[in-house]
């Protein structure tokens, strides 16, 4: 049996996720101080567990430019209100828009017909949004023309991209060259004539921070196991649409803090450093900054485990960098089979998809772990604390402890 002091603490993790995803933290992004409030919460937890602070009182400051949407984001198509987040999103870095524009439907009928397309090319489309139906036009005869349309070579005000899939948002440091509205197909009647749109985009150099603390090793204090998780998410799209980021990555932060609690109670042979990274979603900004400005020598890190998307697990765990560190990967599989924790441990190659990446590039043995299962909310307003199950949280937690302990010769 796993007790609360020796093993994981699921209710602790659940409470953390609930708080990290609450409206008060505004999606841990760039409006209402969201990411700062999350950083404060993590610092408080580190301090509560009596971890040793690194940096300036647990913080390592950094900054980067960001395009964000703190004010109005509103869209009507032929008078129908389309809800931000639920029914439409913008391309990351979408510039401001204000006005009423005509719609021009671009589909295989117009793309494949040379005379229609030529006419579109010669028209002044600055007062138009072109409507592109992603699913309808899979078999278009002129893919190069579709590419031109998607690059807005026709010089329209912007594009409406109809999509049936979930709306997957992102965040950008730079302005996009034109607006794209990704609209869920079926939210308004086909062959609409006009849109009225207000997008109030803002730009700033955002000051933020990584949050760091460690438990000192009993035997080899200058060797480090590092456990990381990014705490930022996408923030908000306008005043109402919040992207809570429960799986991505409140789940990883919660497990990291639970591991911090665990190692504080059970002092390990090596030191164990915990880093909550800022700015992952904008392009691994926090981890890049740390690797450029490390607060411990990188060569003292004997293993780094980055946790991102830890809310599922019914289909096992994927280890990014398995092919880079085959011997360590074998040990991970061995730990899993001895403990009978997760159904599969899936190997994956190198990938620039989370905060492990720049550590690997700098020669640090690092894995990125994510859990797999039936969960499809990703970078959308539905990735909520109430939507995730944490079904294999205890097993994943214990696997990480066993693997880290094995690396520490325990
Ligand atoms: Zn993530």
XYZ file of C-alpha atoms and ligand atoms in Angstrom:
411
model
C 0.000 0.000 0.000
C 1.140 3.504 -0.775
C 0.811 5.781 2.202
C 0.575 9.543 1.937
C 3.967 10.106 3.496
C 5.992 7.532 1.581
C 4.268 7.654 -1.778
C 2.097 9.950 -3.817
C -0.697 12.098 -2.487
C -3.496 12.161 -5.043
C -5.745 14.572 -3.179
C -2.841 17.024 -2.831
C -2.292 16.838 -6.601
C -5.987 17.250 -7.353
C -6.260 20.340 -5.171
C -3.224 21.886 -6.815
C -4.664 21.255 -10.279
C -7.983 22.771 -9.255
C -6.258 25.929 -8.042
C -3.877 26.174 -11.009
C -6.849 25.901 -13.394
C -9.154 28.237 -11.494
C -10.505 31.412 -13.121
C -8.408 33.469 -10.693
C -5.226 32.322 -12.466
C -6.607 33.271 -15.911
C -5.053 30.353 -17.780
C -1.540 31.064 -16.379
C -0.695 33.319 -19.287
C -0.304 36.976 -20.060
C -3.483 38.602 -18.748
C -4.440 39.412 -15.139
C -0.947 38.403 -13.942
C -1.928 34.763 -14.494
C 1.516 33.257 -14.803
C 2.839 35.294 -11.860
C 0.042 34.064 -9.574
C 0.897 30.490 -10.552
C 4.593 31.119 -9.814
C 3.680 32.495 -6.367
C 1.603 29.419 -5.637
C 4.510 27.128 -6.560
C 6.952 29.171 -4.458
C 4.574 28.878 -1.492
C 4.425 25.082 -1.891
C 8.232 24.776 -2.110
C 8.524 26.869 1.017
C 5.810 24.877 2.836
C 7.730 21.647 2.150
C 10.926 23.359 3.417
C 12.861 22.985 0.199
C 16.022 25.037 -0.233
C 15.449 28.034 -2.545
C 17.558 28.568 -5.638
C 17.829 31.895 -7.477
C 16.422 34.974 -5.772
C 14.011 33.608 -3.206
C 13.074 30.694 -5.530
C 12.775 32.862 -8.658
C 14.955 33.189 -11.748
C 13.743 36.225 -13.712
C 13.512 36.352 -17.480
C 11.501 38.141 -20.131
C 10.246 37.801 -23.683
C 7.904 39.610 -26.074
C 4.339 38.332 -26.325
C 1.186 39.104 -28.311
C -1.873 38.744 -26.066
C -5.608 39.473 -25.981
C -6.677 41.139 -22.722
C -9.543 43.196 -24.160
C -12.350 42.611 -26.621
C -12.408 39.600 -28.951
C -15.787 39.474 -30.616
C -17.128 37.954 -33.825
C -20.521 37.968 -35.537
C -21.279 36.267 -38.828
C -24.429 37.598 -40.505
C -25.545 38.767 -37.073
C -24.920 35.426 -35.302
C -22.671 35.729 -32.266
C -19.774 33.235 -32.412
C -18.272 32.429 -29.029
C -14.514 32.889 -28.563
C -12.685 29.763 -27.424
C -15.707 27.477 -27.854
C -16.567 28.300 -31.467
C -13.613 30.203 -32.819
C -10.007 31.045 -32.096
C -7.422 33.295 -33.721
C -4.081 32.436 -35.220
C -1.344 33.067 -32.634
C -0.096 36.637 -33.062
C -3.282 37.678 -34.895
C -3.236 41.466 -35.415
C -6.080 43.724 -34.271
C -9.245 43.850 -36.403
C -12.167 46.225 -36.208
C -14.949 46.460 -38.772
C -17.442 44.740 -41.011
C -16.133 42.751 -43.970
C -17.662 40.842 -46.870
C -17.122 37.098 -47.150
C -15.890 35.300 -50.245
C -16.126 31.502 -50.247
C -13.081 29.790 -51.680
C -13.568 26.105 -52.386
C -12.661 23.544 -55.028
C -15.235 25.104 -57.380
C -13.400 28.421 -57.387
C -9.856 27.116 -56.863
C -10.023 24.592 -59.700
C -11.724 26.924 -62.149
C -8.953 28.975 -63.748
C -11.145 31.829 -64.904
C -12.815 32.221 -61.504
C -9.431 32.072 -59.780
C -7.886 34.598 -62.202
C -10.763 36.953 -61.479
C -10.159 36.595 -57.725
C -6.485 37.338 -58.282
C -7.266 40.554 -60.122
C -9.827 41.771 -57.567
C -9.091 44.091 -54.670
C -9.997 41.886 -51.678
C -8.955 44.198 -48.863
C -12.510 44.432 -47.594
C -13.024 40.670 -47.737
C -12.426 37.681 -45.521
C -11.891 34.550 -47.615
C -13.690 31.493 -46.250
C -11.743 28.249 -46.643
C -13.375 24.933 -45.804
C -10.593 22.645 -44.642
C -12.509 19.410 -44.940
C -14.444 20.051 -48.097
C -11.327 20.765 -50.129
C -9.159 17.742 -49.453
C -9.197 16.765 -53.111
C -8.649 20.109 -54.756
C -6.988 19.795 -58.180
C -4.710 22.782 -57.699
C -2.966 22.371 -54.350
C -0.563 25.196 -55.221
C -3.493 27.592 -55.522
C -4.803 26.526 -52.103
C -1.331 27.196 -50.703
C -1.447 30.681 -52.198
C -4.860 31.293 -50.634
C -3.641 30.103 -47.230
C -0.643 32.435 -47.460
C -3.131 35.168 -48.316
C -1.415 35.871 -51.624
C -4.758 37.242 -52.841
C -4.396 40.130 -50.388
C -7.660 39.728 -48.463
C -8.235 41.351 -45.073
C -7.977 37.884 -43.570
C -9.110 34.269 -43.693
C -11.854 32.279 -42.059
C -10.778 28.682 -41.796
C -13.650 26.284 -41.165
C -12.790 23.240 -39.145
C -14.663 20.370 -37.547
C -11.904 19.339 -35.208
C -11.294 20.929 -31.819
C -9.842 24.409 -31.826
C -6.194 24.217 -30.853
C -4.783 27.604 -29.852
C -1.217 28.831 -29.317
C 0.747 31.891 -28.257
C 3.280 33.899 -30.225
C 6.131 36.354 -29.680
C 5.567 37.925 -33.093
C 2.728 39.457 -35.043
C 1.148 37.261 -37.692
C 1.065 39.015 -41.071
C -2.741 38.706 -41.393
C -5.684 37.491 -39.279
C -7.021 33.947 -39.476
C -10.256 33.085 -37.683
C -10.536 29.335 -37.107
C -14.279 28.738 -36.859
C -15.959 25.455 -35.928
C -17.921 24.268 -38.903
C -21.672 24.367 -38.404
C -21.737 27.284 -35.965
C -23.353 29.551 -38.570
C -25.362 28.996 -41.719
C -23.427 28.332 -44.883
C -23.037 30.997 -47.531
C -23.036 33.806 -45.020
C -22.363 37.242 -46.466
C -20.469 39.282 -43.909
C -18.636 39.350 -40.606
C -18.380 42.012 -37.964
C -15.275 41.556 -35.919
C -13.368 43.227 -33.107
C -10.000 41.854 -32.046
C -8.010 43.997 -29.654
C -4.518 42.563 -29.717
C -1.770 43.846 -27.397
C 1.990 43.480 -27.304
C 4.440 43.697 -24.418
C 7.782 42.479 -23.199
C 6.614 40.164 -20.476
C 8.645 39.801 -17.300
C 8.311 36.352 -15.776
C 10.250 33.779 -13.790
C 11.284 30.157 -13.429
C 10.630 28.805 -9.929
C 13.329 26.578 -8.394
C 14.054 24.708 -5.176
C 15.887 21.568 -4.111
C 16.219 18.882 -1.485
C 19.848 18.389 -0.474
C 21.306 14.929 -1.011
C 22.489 12.958 2.026
C 25.466 11.311 0.327
C 26.341 13.080 -2.908
C 24.946 16.565 -2.557
C 26.677 17.874 -5.690
C 25.004 15.304 -7.963
C 21.527 16.306 -9.065
C 18.389 14.615 -10.252
C 16.274 17.382 -11.819
C 12.495 17.195 -12.132
C 10.860 19.871 -14.280
C 7.371 20.908 -15.400
C 6.208 24.069 -17.135
C 3.576 26.044 -15.256
C 2.580 28.539 -17.943
C -0.306 27.978 -20.330
C -2.051 30.073 -23.001
C -3.956 32.527 -20.824
C -7.095 34.109 -22.219
C -8.650 35.025 -25.547
C -10.547 38.211 -24.748
C -12.276 38.856 -21.452
C -14.171 35.558 -21.147
C -12.416 32.629 -22.822
C -9.960 30.967 -20.430
C -7.591 28.173 -21.451
C -7.177 26.324 -18.125
C -4.463 23.857 -19.193
C -5.332 21.045 -16.782
C -3.492 18.274 -18.590
C -1.088 20.841 -20.099
C 0.463 21.317 -17.645
C -1.211 21.733 -14.271
C -0.958 17.920 -14.102
C 2.841 17.938 -14.486
C 3.280 20.790 -11.997
C 1.120 18.970 -9.455
C 3.147 15.780 -9.821
C 6.402 17.730 -9.581
C 5.237 19.422 -6.353
C 4.042 16.079 -4.996
C 7.504 14.657 -5.750
C 9.039 17.660 -3.968
C 6.854 16.907 -0.950
C 7.871 13.243 -1.121
C 11.632 13.876 -1.314
C 11.481 16.485 1.446
C 10.035 13.771 3.698
C 12.395 11.076 2.410
C 15.811 12.712 1.922
C 17.510 11.141 -1.115
C 21.198 10.203 -1.593
C 21.664 12.809 -4.382
C 20.215 16.297 -4.409
C 16.881 16.588 -6.198
C 16.176 19.929 -7.890
C 12.684 20.952 -8.954
C 12.162 23.584 -11.652
C 8.791 25.000 -12.688
C 9.438 26.640 -16.052
C 7.796 29.779 -17.439
C 7.130 30.425 -21.117
C 7.085 26.874 -22.464
C 4.102 27.433 -24.722
C 5.711 30.413 -26.437
C 8.724 28.335 -27.468
C 10.508 26.792 -24.461
C 11.584 30.261 -23.263
C 12.056 29.426 -19.563
C 14.081 26.251 -20.057
C 16.183 27.876 -22.801
C 16.979 30.708 -20.399
C 17.962 28.303 -17.630
C 20.266 26.306 -19.922
C 21.919 29.592 -20.997
C 22.080 30.784 -17.363
C 22.203 27.637 -15.235
C 21.953 28.045 -11.464
C 23.796 24.765 -10.931
C 26.537 23.444 -13.256
C 24.794 21.425 -15.979
C 27.433 18.712 -15.739
C 26.285 17.959 -12.190
C 22.868 16.864 -13.520
C 22.945 13.091 -13.815
C 19.296 12.794 -14.908
C 16.542 15.243 -15.840
C 12.881 14.206 -16.021
C 10.489 16.680 -17.628
C 6.797 16.097 -16.868
C 4.220 17.529 -19.265
C 0.697 16.085 -19.885
C 0.460 13.749 -16.892
C -3.324 13.488 -16.433
C -4.004 10.140 -18.133
C -1.953 6.928 -18.371
C -4.441 4.196 -19.280
C -2.457 3.707 -22.473
C 0.901 4.010 -20.782
C 3.763 6.488 -20.838
C 5.857 7.857 -23.677
C 9.504 8.665 -23.068
C 10.899 11.219 -25.503
C 14.693 10.716 -25.899
C 14.409 6.946 -25.388
C 16.610 6.442 -28.452
C 19.167 8.991 -27.196
C 19.618 7.184 -23.859
C 18.858 3.507 -24.568
C 20.436 2.133 -21.378
C 18.496 4.479 -19.146
C 15.361 3.688 -21.129
C 15.880 -0.040 -20.455
C 16.134 0.761 -16.741
C 12.893 2.709 -16.917
C 11.154 -0.273 -18.537
C 12.648 -2.548 -15.908
C 11.285 -0.363 -13.082
C 7.882 -0.405 -14.724
C 7.779 -4.167 -15.101
C 9.006 -4.819 -11.540
C 6.371 -2.467 -10.108
C 3.738 -3.490 -12.645
C 2.739 0.158 -12.977
C 1.699 1.158 -16.510
C 0.515 -0.927 -19.496
C 3.290 0.242 -21.861
C 6.409 2.372 -21.887
C 6.584 3.772 -25.378
C 9.976 4.855 -26.765
C 10.205 8.016 -28.821
C 13.173 9.770 -30.404
C 14.500 13.237 -29.891
C 11.886 15.993 -30.186
C 11.851 19.744 -29.617
C 8.444 19.564 -27.976
C 8.966 20.440 -24.321
C 11.444 21.739 -21.754
C 13.848 18.780 -21.809
C 15.058 19.812 -25.264
C 17.765 22.413 -24.587
C 19.147 20.288 -21.743
C 19.626 17.368 -24.121
C 21.314 19.696 -26.601
C 23.676 20.783 -23.806
C 24.612 17.161 -23.068
C 22.371 16.516 -20.047
C 20.766 13.045 -19.913
C 17.096 14.018 -20.080
C 13.717 12.460 -20.758
C 10.364 14.026 -21.423
C 7.588 11.860 -19.976
C 3.958 12.215 -20.986
C 1.067 9.897 -20.231
C -1.261 8.513 -22.882
C -4.982 7.804 -22.689
C -8.414 8.665 -24.042
C -8.252 12.417 -23.620
C -8.543 14.792 -26.525
C -8.559 18.252 -24.989
C -5.403 20.001 -26.076
C -4.693 23.745 -26.073
C -8.434 24.385 -25.931
C -10.962 25.767 -23.448
C -12.058 22.213 -22.585
C -8.752 21.170 -20.954
C -10.326 21.709 -17.531
C -9.593 20.385 -14.055
C -13.030 18.724 -14.044
C -12.334 16.946 -17.351
C -9.221 15.018 -16.306
C -9.197 11.753 -14.362
C -5.586 11.277 -13.162
C -6.466 7.601 -13.571
C -2.872 6.312 -13.423
C -1.356 9.117 -11.362
C -0.260 6.892 -8.428
C 1.450 4.385 -10.720
C 3.199 7.064 -12.791
C 4.367 8.817 -9.626
C 5.802 5.631 -8.164
C 7.499 4.705 -11.455
C 9.271 8.082 -11.484
C 10.359 7.638 -7.854
C 11.681 4.115 -8.527
C 13.526 5.240 -11.658
C 15.071 8.298 -9.991
C 16.029 6.222 -6.930
C 17.646 3.599 -9.151
C 19.736 6.332 -10.790
C 20.779 7.443 -7.296
C 21.900 3.881 -6.542
C 19.114 3.394 -4.003
Zn 2.749 21.582 -22.208
